[in-house]
Amino acid sequence: MRIDKFLNVVNIVKRRAISEDMCKSGVVSINGAVSKPAKELKIGDKISIKFLKETVNYEVLDFPTTKSIPKNEQEKYVKKL
């Protein structure tokens, strides 16, 4: 699954366009390397997002099969490190 789509589907960002812009501006990294929006994720990848005041790290656990998931099911797909 693409990184920009994954961030949107698991409710880390609200819209896919925002996650795409974040990737293009270089604030999203996968396993330590700056990511493009179309980068494919694998289970076990580490995602790092640099916000203004902090950096948030996640680990990919699984991929959702639906277009969106409820916010309370987020921990099934991504773990905050």
mmCIF file with all atom_site columns, N, CA and C in Angstrom, residues 10-61:
data_model
loop_
_atom_site.group_PDB
_atom_site.id
_atom_site.type_symbol
_atom_site.label_atom_id
_atom_site.label_alt_id
_atom_site.label_comp_id
_atom_site.label_asym_id
_atom_site.label_entity_id
_atom_site.label_seq_id
_atom_site.pdbx_PDB_ins_code
_atom_site.Cartn_x
_atom_site.Cartn_y
_atom_site.Cartn_z
_atom_site.occupancy
_atom_site.B_iso_or_equiv
_atom_site.pdbx_formal_charge
_atom_site.auth_seq_id
_atom_site.auth_comp_id
_atom_site.auth_asym_id
_atom_site.auth_atom_id
_atom_site.pdbx_PDB_model_num
ATOM 1   N N  . VAL A 1 10 ? -5.484 4.904  7.931  1.00 0.00 ? 10 VAL A N  1
ATOM 2   C CA . VAL A 1 10 ? -5.373 4.565  9.357  1.00 0.00 ? 10 VAL A CA 1
ATOM 3   C C  . VAL A 1 10 ? -5.520 5.789  10.264 1.00 0.00 ? 10 VAL A C  1
ATOM 4   N N  . ASN A 1 11 ? -6.014 6.891  9.690  1.00 0.00 ? 11 ASN A N  1
ATOM 5   C CA . ASN A 1 11 ? -6.379 8.093  10.450 1.00 0.00 ? 11 ASN A CA 1
ATOM 6   C C  . ASN A 1 11 ? -5.204 8.813  11.108 1.00 0.00 ? 11 ASN A C  1
ATOM 7   N N  . ILE A 1 12 ? -4.030 8.772  10.499 1.00 0.00 ? 12 ILE A N  1
ATOM 8   C CA . ILE A 1 12 ? -2.918 9.576  11.004 1.00 0.00 ? 12 ILE A CA 1
ATOM 9   C C  . ILE A 1 12 ? -3.055 11.001 10.474 1.00 0.00 ? 12 ILE A C  1
ATOM 10  N N  . VAL A 1 13 ? -3.468 11.149 9.220  1.00 0.00 ? 13 VAL A N  1
ATOM 11  C CA . VAL A 1 13 ? -3.807 12.459 8.657  1.00 0.00 ? 13 VAL A CA 1
ATOM 12  C C  . VAL A 1 13 ? -5.237 12.390 8.122  1.00 0.00 ? 13 VAL A C  1
ATOM 13  N N  . LYS A 1 14 ? -5.890 13.556 8.033  1.00 0.00 ? 14 LYS A N  1
ATOM 14  C CA . LYS A 1 14 ? -7.303 13.570 7.675  1.00 0.00 ? 14 LYS A CA 1
ATOM 15  C C  . LYS A 1 14 ? -7.580 13.362 6.196  1.00 0.00 ? 14 LYS A C  1
ATOM 16  N N  . ARG A 1 15 ? -6.695 13.892 5.336  1.00 0.00 ? 15 ARG A N  1
ATOM 17  C CA . ARG A 1 15 ? -6.927 13.773 3.901  1.00 0.00 ? 15 ARG A CA 1
ATOM 18  C C  . ARG A 1 15 ? -5.679 13.264 3.201  1.00 0.00 ? 15 ARG A C  1
ATOM 19  N N  . ARG A 1 16 ? -5.887 12.520 2.124  1.00 0.00 ? 16 ARG A N  1
ATOM 20  C CA . ARG A 1 16 ? -4.767 11.960 1.371  1.00 0.00 ? 16 ARG A CA 1
ATOM 21  C C  . ARG A 1 16 ? -3.921 13.062 0.736  1.00 0.00 ? 16 ARG A C  1
ATOM 22  N N  . ALA A 1 17 ? -4.540 14.148 0.336  1.00 0.00 ? 17 ALA A N  1
ATOM 23  C CA . ALA A 1 17 ? -3.788 15.260 -0.259 1.00 0.00 ? 17 ALA A CA 1
ATOM 24  C C  . ALA A 1 17 ? -2.794 15.834 0.750  1.00 0.00 ? 17 ALA A C  1
ATOM 25  N N  . ILE A 1 18 ? -3.180 15.863 2.014  1.00 0.00 ? 18 ILE A N  1
ATOM 26  C CA . ILE A 1 18 ? -2.273 16.357 3.058  1.00 0.00 ? 18 ILE A CA 1
ATOM 27  C C  . ILE A 1 18 ? -1.092 15.409 3.219  1.00 0.00 ? 18 ILE A C  1
ATOM 28  N N  . SER A 1 19 ? -1.354 14.107 3.258  1.00 0.00 ? 19 SER A N  1
ATOM 29  C CA . SER A 1 19 ? -0.257 13.157 3.410  1.00 0.00 ? 19 SER A CA 1
ATOM 30  C C  . SER A 1 19 ? 0.665  13.185 2.189  1.00 0.00 ? 19 SER A C  1
ATOM 31  N N  . GLU A 1 20 ? 0.093  13.402 1.009  1.00 0.00 ? 20 GLU A N  1
ATOM 32  C CA . GLU A 1 20 ? 0.903  13.514 -0.204 1.00 0.00 ? 20 GLU A CA 1
ATOM 33  C C  . GLU A 1 20 ? 1.812  14.742 -0.131 1.00 0.00 ? 20 GLU A C  1
ATOM 34  N N  . ASP A 1 21 ? 1.274  15.874 0.320  1.00 0.00 ? 21 ASP A N  1
ATOM 35  C CA . ASP A 1 21 ? 2.072  17.091 0.474  1.00 0.00 ? 21 ASP A CA 1
ATOM 36  C C  . ASP A 1 21 ? 3.161  16.918 1.532  1.00 0.00 ? 21 ASP A C  1
ATOM 37  N N  . MET A 1 22 ? 2.844  16.214 2.610  1.00 0.00 ? 22 MET A N  1
ATOM 38  C CA . MET A 1 22 ? 3.839  15.959 3.656  1.00 0.00 ? 22 MET A CA 1
ATOM 39  C C  . MET A 1 22 ? 5.008  15.147 3.103  1.00 0.00 ? 22 MET A C  1
ATOM 40  N N  . CYS A 1 23 ? 4.708  14.150 2.294  1.00 0.00 ? 23 CYS A N  1
ATOM 41  C CA . CYS A 1 23 ? 5.763  13.335 1.684  1.00 0.00 ? 23 CYS A CA 1
ATOM 42  C C  . CYS A 1 23 ? 6.605  14.172 0.723  1.00 0.00 ? 23 CYS A C  1
ATOM 43  N N  . LYS A 1 24 ? 5.951  14.988 -0.084 1.00 0.00 ? 24 LYS A N  1
ATOM 44  C CA . LYS A 1 24 ? 6.669  15.817 -1.058 1.00 0.00 ? 24 LYS A CA 1
ATOM 45  C C  . LYS A 1 24 ? 7.565  16.849 -0.388 1.00 0.00 ? 24 LYS A C  1
ATOM 46  N N  . SER A 1 25 ? 7.172  17.315 0.793  1.00 0.00 ? 25 SER A N  1
ATOM 47  C CA . SER A 1 25 ? 7.981  18.316 1.494  1.00 0.00 ? 25 SER A CA 1
ATOM 48  C C  . SER A 1 25 ? 9.071  17.697 2.358  1.00 0.00 ? 25 SER A C  1
ATOM 49  N N  . GLY A 1 26 ? 9.130  16.373 2.419  1.00 0.00 ? 26 GLY A N  1
ATOM 50  C CA . GLY A 1 26 ? 10.237 15.700 3.090  1.00 0.00 ? 26 GLY A CA 1
ATOM 51  C C  . GLY A 1 26 ? 10.088 15.492 4.580  1.00 0.00 ? 26 GLY A C  1
ATOM 52  N N  . VAL A 1 27 ? 8.875  15.552 5.123  1.00 0.00 ? 27 VAL A N  1
ATOM 53  C CA . VAL A 1 27 ? 8.706  15.350 6.559  1.00 0.00 ? 27 VAL A CA 1
ATOM 54  C C  . VAL A 1 27 ? 8.360  13.908 6.920  1.00 0.00 ? 27 VAL A C  1
ATOM 55  N N  . VAL A 1 28 ? 8.106  13.058 5.925  1.00 0.00 ? 28 VAL A N  1
ATOM 56  C CA . VAL A 1 28 ? 7.775  11.657 6.172  1.00 0.00 ? 28 VAL A CA 1
ATOM 57  C C  . VAL A 1 28 ? 8.953  10.783 5.753  1.00 0.00 ? 28 VAL A C  1
ATOM 58  N N  . SER A 1 29 ? 9.404  9.931  6.673  1.00 0.00 ? 29 SER A N  1
ATOM 59  C CA . SER A 1 29 ? 10.507 9.011  6.390  1.00 0.00 ? 29 SER A CA 1
ATOM 60  C C  . SER A 1 29 ? 10.056 7.579  6.640  1.00 0.00 ? 29 SER A C  1
ATOM 61  N N  . ILE A 1 30 ? 10.572 6.657  5.826  1.00 0.00 ? 30 ILE A N  1
ATOM 62  C CA . ILE A 1 30 ? 10.331 5.233  6.036  1.00 0.00 ? 30 ILE A CA 1
ATOM 63  C C  . ILE A 1 30 ? 11.684 4.577  6.268  1.00 0.00 ? 30 ILE A C  1
ATOM 64  N N  . ASN A 1 31 ? 11.837 3.934  7.415  1.00 0.00 ? 31 ASN A N  1
ATOM 65  C CA . ASN A 1 31 ? 13.085 3.267  7.797  1.00 0.00 ? 31 ASN A CA 1
ATOM 66  C C  . ASN A 1 31 ? 14.284 4.207  7.666  1.00 0.00 ? 31 ASN A C  1
ATOM 67  N N  . GLY A 1 32 ? 14.108 5.478  8.027  1.00 0.00 ? 32 GLY A N  1
ATOM 68  C CA . GLY A 1 32 ? 15.195 6.442  8.033  1.00 0.00 ? 32 GLY A CA 1
ATOM 69  C C  . GLY A 1 32 ? 15.437 7.173  6.728  1.00 0.00 ? 32 GLY A C  1
ATOM 70  N N  . ALA A 1 33 ? 14.758 6.805  5.656  1.00 0.00 ? 33 ALA A N  1
ATOM 71  C CA . ALA A 1 33 ? 14.941 7.461  4.357  1.00 0.00 ? 33 ALA A CA 1
ATOM 72  C C  . ALA A 1 33 ? 13.707 8.290  4.027  1.00 0.00 ? 33 ALA A C  1
ATOM 73  N N  . VAL A 1 34 ? 13.910 9.520  3.545  1.00 0.00 ? 34 VAL A N  1
ATOM 74  C CA . VAL A 1 34 ? 12.801 10.391 3.163  1.00 0.00 ? 34 VAL A CA 1
ATOM 75  C C  . VAL A 1 34 ? 11.985 9.704  2.067  1.00 0.00 ? 34 VAL A C  1
ATOM 76  N N  . SER A 1 35 ? 10.671 9.752  2.206  1.00 0.00 ? 35 SER A N  1
ATOM 77  C CA . SER A 1 35 ? 9.780  8.988  1.341  1.00 0.00 ? 35 SER A CA 1
ATOM 78  C C  . SER A 1 35 ? 9.044  9.864  0.339  1.00 0.00 ? 35 SER A C  1
ATOM 79  N N  . LYS A 1 36 ? 8.808  9.319  -0.842 1.00 0.00 ? 36 LYS A N  1
ATOM 80  C CA . LYS A 1 36 ? 7.922  9.936  -1.828 1.00 0.00 ? 36 LYS A CA 1
ATOM 81  C C  . LYS A 1 36 ? 6.512  9.409  -1.580 1.00 0.00 ? 36 LYS A C  1
ATOM 82  N N  . PRO A 1 37 ? 5.470  10.109 -2.056 1.00 0.00 ? 37 PRO A N  1
ATOM 83  C CA . PRO A 1 37 ? 4.086  9.680  -1.793 1.00 0.00 ? 37 PRO A CA 1
ATOM 84  C C  . PRO A 1 37 ? 3.748  8.285  -2.320 1.00 0.00 ? 37 PRO A C  1
ATOM 85  N N  . ALA A 1 38 ? 4.381  7.853  -3.400 1.00 0.00 ? 38 ALA A N  1
ATOM 86  C CA . ALA A 1 38 ? 4.040  6.559  -4.012 1.00 0.00 ? 38 ALA A CA 1
ATOM 87  C C  . ALA A 1 38 ? 4.849  5.400  -3.451 1.00 0.00 ? 38 ALA A C  1
ATOM 88  N N  . LYS A 1 39 ? 5.689  5.637  -2.456 1.00 0.00 ? 39 LYS A N  1
ATOM 89  C CA . LYS A 1 39 ? 6.517  4.575  -1.880 1.00 0.00 ? 39 LYS A CA 1
ATOM 90  C C  . LYS A 1 39 ? 5.628  3.486  -1.281 1.00 0.00 ? 39 LYS A C  1
ATOM 91  N N  . GLU A 1 40 ? 5.906  2.251  -1.649 1.00 0.00 ? 40 GLU A N  1
ATOM 92  C CA . GLU A 1 40 ? 5.124  1.116  -1.139 1.00 0.00 ? 40 GLU A CA 1
ATOM 93  C C  . GLU A 1 40 ? 5.620  0.714  0.250  1.00 0.00 ? 40 GLU A C  1
ATOM 94  N N  . LEU A 1 41 ? 4.691  0.480  1.148  1.00 0.00 ? 41 LEU A N  1
ATOM 95  C CA . LEU A 1 41 ? 5.012  0.048  2.504  1.00 0.00 ? 41 LEU A CA 1
ATOM 96  C C  . LEU A 1 41 ? 5.004  -1.469 2.601  1.00 0.00 ? 41 LEU A C  1
ATOM 97  N N  . LYS A 1 42 ? 5.754  -1.983 3.579  1.00 0.00 ? 42 LYS A N  1
ATOM 98  C CA . LYS A 1 42 ? 5.726  -3.400 3.919  1.00 0.00 ? 42 LYS A CA 1
ATOM 99  C C  . LYS A 1 42 ? 5.430  -3.508 5.408  1.00 0.00 ? 42 LYS A C  1
ATOM 100 N N  . ILE A 1 43 ? 4.912  -4.635 5.834  1.00 0.00 ? 43 ILE A N  1
ATOM 101 C CA . ILE A 1 43 ? 4.655  -4.846 7.254  1.00 0.00 ? 43 ILE A CA 1
ATOM 102 C C  . ILE A 1 43 ? 5.989  -4.833 7.984  1.00 0.00 ? 43 ILE A C  1
ATOM 103 N N  . GLY A 1 44 ? 6.042  -4.096 9.085  1.00 0.00 ? 44 GLY A N  1
ATOM 104 C CA . GLY A 1 44 ? 7.269  -3.967 9.864  1.00 0.00 ? 44 GLY A CA 1
ATOM 105 C C  . GLY A 1 44 ? 8.043  -2.691 9.583  1.00 0.00 ? 44 GLY A C  1
ATOM 106 N N  . ASP A 1 45 ? 7.662  -1.934 8.543  1.00 0.00 ? 45 ASP A N  1
ATOM 107 C CA . ASP A 1 45 ? 8.335  -0.671 8.243  1.00 0.00 ? 45 ASP A CA 1
ATOM 108 C C  . ASP A 1 45 ? 8.118  0.328  9.369  1.00 0.00 ? 45 ASP A C  1
ATOM 109 N N  . LYS A 1 46 ? 9.117  1.172  9.589  1.00 0.00 ? 46 LYS A N  1
ATOM 110 C CA . LYS A 1 46 ? 9.037  2.235  10.593 1.00 0.00 ? 46 LYS A CA 1
ATOM 111 C C  . LYS A 1 46 ? 8.800  3.552  9.870  1.00 0.00 ? 46 LYS A C  1
ATOM 112 N N  . ILE A 1 47 ? 7.730  4.251  10.251 1.00 0.00 ? 47 ILE A N  1
ATOM 113 C CA . ILE A 1 47 ? 7.375  5.537  9.657  1.00 0.00 ? 47 ILE A CA 1
ATOM 114 C C  . ILE A 1 47 ? 7.708  6.626  10.673 1.00 0.00 ? 47 ILE A C  1
ATOM 115 N N  . SER A 1 48 ? 8.369  7.678  10.231 1.00 0.00 ? 48 SER A N  1
ATOM 116 C CA . SER A 1 48 ? 8.709  8.807  11.076 1.00 0.00 ? 48 SER A CA 1
ATOM 117 C C  . SER A 1 48 ? 8.144  10.071 10.440 1.00 0.00 ? 48 SER A C  1
ATOM 118 N N  . ILE A 1 49 ? 7.379  10.843 11.226 1.00 0.00 ? 49 ILE A N  1
ATOM 119 C CA . ILE A 1 49 ? 6.779  12.081 10.734 1.00 0.00 ? 49 ILE A CA 1
ATOM 120 C C  . ILE A 1 49 ? 7.282  13.229 11.595 1.00 0.00 ? 49 ILE A C  1
ATOM 121 N N  . LYS A 1 50 ? 7.909  14.217 10.955 1.00 0.00 ? 50 LYS A N  1
ATOM 122 C CA . LYS A 1 50 ? 8.449  15.381 11.663 1.00 0.00 ? 50 LYS A CA 1
ATOM 123 C C  . LYS A 1 50 ? 7.419  16.500 11.659 1.00 0.00 ? 50 LYS A C  1
ATOM 124 N N  . PHE A 1 51 ? 6.849  16.764 12.836 1.00 0.00 ? 51 PHE A N  1
ATOM 125 C CA . PHE A 1 51 ? 5.961  17.901 13.003 1.00 0.00 ? 51 PHE A CA 1
ATOM 126 C C  . PHE A 1 51 ? 6.795  19.081 13.500 1.00 0.00 ? 51 PHE A C  1
ATOM 127 N N  . LEU A 1 52 ? 6.201  20.250 13.684 1.00 0.00 ? 52 LEU A N  1
ATOM 128 C CA . LEU A 1 52 ? 6.957  21.431 14.090 1.00 0.00 ? 52 LEU A CA 1
ATOM 129 C C  . LEU A 1 52 ? 7.683  21.250 15.424 1.00 0.00 ? 52 LEU A C  1
ATOM 130 N N  . LYS A 1 53 ? 7.003  20.681 16.403 1.00 0.00 ? 53 LYS A N  1
ATOM 131 C CA . LYS A 1 53 ? 7.593  20.589 17.742 1.00 0.00 ? 53 LYS A CA 1
ATOM 132 C C  . LYS A 1 53 ? 8.088  19.199 18.105 1.00 0.00 ? 53 LYS A C  1
ATOM 133 N N  . GLU A 1 54 ? 7.719  18.177 17.351 1.00 0.00 ? 54 GLU A N  1
ATOM 134 C CA . GLU A 1 54 ? 8.114  16.816 17.719 1.00 0.00 ? 54 GLU A CA 1
ATOM 135 C C  . GLU A 1 54 ? 8.160  15.915 16.491 1.00 0.00 ? 54 GLU A C  1
ATOM 136 N N  . THR A 1 55 ? 8.789  14.768 16.675 1.00 0.00 ? 55 THR A N  1
ATOM 137 C CA . THR A 1 55 ? 8.807  13.730 15.655 1.00 0.00 ? 55 THR A CA 1
ATOM 138 C C  . THR A 1 55 ? 8.041  12.539 16.207 1.00 0.00 ? 55 THR A C  1
ATOM 139 N N  . VAL A 1 56 ? 7.099  12.031 15.432 1.00 0.00 ? 56 VAL A N  1
ATOM 140 C CA . VAL A 1 56 ? 6.283  10.899 15.857 1.00 0.00 ? 56 VAL A CA 1
ATOM 141 C C  . VAL A 1 56 ? 6.674  9.685  15.018 1.00 0.00 ? 56 VAL A C  1
ATOM 142 N N  . ASN A 1 57 ? 6.872  8.552  15.687 1.00 0.00 ? 57 ASN A N  1
ATOM 143 C CA . ASN A 1 57 ? 7.284  7.324  15.012 1.00 0.00 ? 57 ASN A CA 1
ATOM 144 C C  . ASN A 1 57 ? 6.194  6.265  15.118 1.00 0.00 ? 57 ASN A C  1
ATOM 145 N N  . TYR A 1 58 ? 6.000  5.528  14.024 1.00 0.00 ? 58 TYR A N  1
ATOM 146 C CA . TYR A 1 58 ? 5.005  4.470  13.963 1.00 0.00 ? 58 TYR A CA 1
ATOM 147 C C  . TYR A 1 58 ? 5.637  3.225  13.363 1.00 0.00 ? 58 TYR A C  1
ATOM 148 N N  . GLU A 1 59 ? 5.045  2.069  13.665 1.00 0.00 ? 59 GLU A N  1
ATOM 149 C CA . GLU A 1 59 ? 5.436  0.819  13.027 1.00 0.00 ? 59 GLU A CA 1
ATOM 150 C C  . GLU A 1 59 ? 4.207  0.231  12.347 1.00 0.00 ? 59 GLU A C  1
ATOM 151 N N  . VAL A 1 60 ? 4.364  -0.218 11.101 1.00 0.00 ? 60 VAL A N  1
ATOM 152 C CA . VAL A 1 60 ? 3.261  -0.803 10.335 1.00 0.00 ? 60 VAL A CA 1
ATOM 153 C C  . VAL A 1 60 ? 3.042  -2.233 10.811 1.00 0.00 ? 60 VAL A C  1
ATOM 154 N N  . LEU A 1 61 ? 1.827  -2.547 11.269 1.00 0.00 ? 61 LEU A N  1
ATOM 155 C CA . LEU A 1 61 ? 1.493  -3.892 11.737 1.00 0.00 ? 61 LEU A CA 1
ATOM 156 C C  . LEU A 1 61 ? 0.723  -4.695 10.697 1.00 0.00 ? 61 LEU A C  1
#
